[in-house]
Every structure is written in structure tokens, then in C-alpha cells.
mmCIF file of C-alpha atoms in Angstrom:
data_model
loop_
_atom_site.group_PDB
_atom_site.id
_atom_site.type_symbol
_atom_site.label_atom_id
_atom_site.label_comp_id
_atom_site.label_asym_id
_atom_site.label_seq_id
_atom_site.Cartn_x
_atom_site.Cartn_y
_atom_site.Cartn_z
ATOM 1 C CA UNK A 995 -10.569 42.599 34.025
ATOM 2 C CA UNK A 996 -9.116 42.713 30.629
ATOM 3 C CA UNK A 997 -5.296 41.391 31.877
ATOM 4 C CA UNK A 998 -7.485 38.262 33.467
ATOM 5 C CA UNK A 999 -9.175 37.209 30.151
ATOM 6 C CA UNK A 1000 -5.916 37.792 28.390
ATOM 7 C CA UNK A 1001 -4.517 35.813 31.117
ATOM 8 C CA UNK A 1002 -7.051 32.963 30.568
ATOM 9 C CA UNK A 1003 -6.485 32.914 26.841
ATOM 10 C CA UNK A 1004 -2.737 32.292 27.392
ATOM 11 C CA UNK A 1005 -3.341 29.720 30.151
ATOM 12 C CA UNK A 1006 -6.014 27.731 28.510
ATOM 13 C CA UNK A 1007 -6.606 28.078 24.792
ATOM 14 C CA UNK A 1008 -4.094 28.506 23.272
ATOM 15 C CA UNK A 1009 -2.531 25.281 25.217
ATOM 16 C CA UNK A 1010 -5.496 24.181 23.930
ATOM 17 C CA UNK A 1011 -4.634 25.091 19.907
ATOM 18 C CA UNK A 1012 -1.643 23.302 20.482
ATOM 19 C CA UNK A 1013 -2.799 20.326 21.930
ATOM 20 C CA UNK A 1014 -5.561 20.258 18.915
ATOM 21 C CA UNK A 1015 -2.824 21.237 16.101
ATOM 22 C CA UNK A 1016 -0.713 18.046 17.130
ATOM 23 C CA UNK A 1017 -4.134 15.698 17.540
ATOM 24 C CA UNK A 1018 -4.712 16.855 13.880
ATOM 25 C CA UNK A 1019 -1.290 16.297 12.399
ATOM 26 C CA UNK A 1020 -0.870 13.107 14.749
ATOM 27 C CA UNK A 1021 -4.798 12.183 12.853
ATOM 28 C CA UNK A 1022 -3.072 13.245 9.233
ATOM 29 C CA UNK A 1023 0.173 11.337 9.619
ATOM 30 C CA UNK A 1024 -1.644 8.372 10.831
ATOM 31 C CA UNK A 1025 -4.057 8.160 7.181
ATOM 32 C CA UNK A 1026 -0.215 9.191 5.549
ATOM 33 C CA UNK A 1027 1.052 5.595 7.152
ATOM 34 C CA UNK A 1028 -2.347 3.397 6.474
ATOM 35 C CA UNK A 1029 -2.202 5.255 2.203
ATOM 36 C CA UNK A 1030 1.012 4.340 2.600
ATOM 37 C CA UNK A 1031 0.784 0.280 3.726
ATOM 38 C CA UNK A 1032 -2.309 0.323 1.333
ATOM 39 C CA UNK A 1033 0.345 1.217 -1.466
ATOM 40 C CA UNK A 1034 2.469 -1.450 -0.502
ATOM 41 C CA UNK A 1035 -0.023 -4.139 -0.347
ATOM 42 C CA UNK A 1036 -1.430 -3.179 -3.805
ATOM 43 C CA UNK A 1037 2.513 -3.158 -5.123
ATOM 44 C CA UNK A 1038 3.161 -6.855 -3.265
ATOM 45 C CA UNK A 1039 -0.450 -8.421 -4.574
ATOM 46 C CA UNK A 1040 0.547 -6.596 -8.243
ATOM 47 C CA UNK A 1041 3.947 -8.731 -8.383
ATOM 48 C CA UNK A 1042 2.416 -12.169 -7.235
ATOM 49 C CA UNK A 1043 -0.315 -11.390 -9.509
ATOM 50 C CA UNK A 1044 2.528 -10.768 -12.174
ATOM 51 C CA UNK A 1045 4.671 -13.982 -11.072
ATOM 52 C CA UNK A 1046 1.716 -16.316 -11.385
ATOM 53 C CA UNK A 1047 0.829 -14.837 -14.829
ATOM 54 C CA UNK A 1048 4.529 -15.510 -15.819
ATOM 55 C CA UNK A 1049 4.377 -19.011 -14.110
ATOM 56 C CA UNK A 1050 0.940 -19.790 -15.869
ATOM 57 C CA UNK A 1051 2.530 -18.209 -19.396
ATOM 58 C CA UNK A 1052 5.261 -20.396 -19.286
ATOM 59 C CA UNK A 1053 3.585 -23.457 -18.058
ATOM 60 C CA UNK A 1054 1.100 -22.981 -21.484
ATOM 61 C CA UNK A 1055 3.914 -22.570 -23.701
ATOM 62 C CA UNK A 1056 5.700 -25.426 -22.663
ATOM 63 C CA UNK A 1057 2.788 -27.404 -23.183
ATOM 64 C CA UNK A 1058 2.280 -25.942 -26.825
ATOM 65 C CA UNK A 1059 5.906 -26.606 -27.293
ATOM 66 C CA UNK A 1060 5.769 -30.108 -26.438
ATOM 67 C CA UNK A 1061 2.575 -30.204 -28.621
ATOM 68 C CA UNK A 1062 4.106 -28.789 -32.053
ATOM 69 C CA UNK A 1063 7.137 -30.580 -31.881
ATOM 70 C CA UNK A 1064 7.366 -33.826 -34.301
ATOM 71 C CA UNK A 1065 6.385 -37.127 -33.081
ATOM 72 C CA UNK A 1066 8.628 -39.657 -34.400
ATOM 73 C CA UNK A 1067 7.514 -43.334 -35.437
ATOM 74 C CA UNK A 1068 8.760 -46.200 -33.569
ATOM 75 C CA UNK A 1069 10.768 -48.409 -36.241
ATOM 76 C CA UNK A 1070 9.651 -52.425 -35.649
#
């Protein structure tokens, strides 16, 4: 009797452990790749937030440059 139940363990749970082992790492590399493409889109949505400051910064000082510069009379 005991060789039987030693025999089921090594037929069916532990092929069982294994098959749970790789549904867990499969499950923990899968929330790796989705933290990962998170990351990314934060990084990309960062730098167009970042280009439209710059665009928007350099949009407002060449207005104020245009402002302060010295406006010339018109001779007649």
C-alpha cells in the first residue's frame, strides 16, 4: 500500500506542482510585462508633456520678445 501512494504522489502531484509553479511564474511574468508597458507609457506621455511645455515656453517668449522690443516711428 505504501509503494501505491508513493506511486500516486509521483504520478499526479507533483506533475501537478509543476504545472502550478509555471502557471504562477507564467501569472508573475505577465504583471512584469503590463509594469513594464505601464513604465513606458508614463515615460512617452512624460516627454510629450515635456515637448509641449517647451513648445508653449517658447511660443510665450517669442511673444514677450516681440513685445519689449522698440517700436520705431514712421517718418512722414
Amino acid at each position: 500500500m505504501p509503494f501505491e501512494i508513493v506511486l500516486m504522489i509521483a504520478i499526479v502531484v507533483l506533475p501537478a506542482m509543476g504545472v502550478g509553479a509555471y502557471a504562477v511564474k507564467k501569472d508573475y511574468d505577465l504583471k512584469e510585462r503590463r509594469l513594464e508597458v505601464k513604465e513606458l507609457e508614463l515615460e512617452l506621455e512624460m516627454k510629450k508633456l515635456e515637448q509641449e511645455e517647451r513648445k508653449q515656453l517658447s511660443s510665450s517668449s517669442y511673444h514677450l520678445e516681440s513685445e519689449e522690443r522698440p517700436r520705431h516711428r514712421e517718418h512722414r
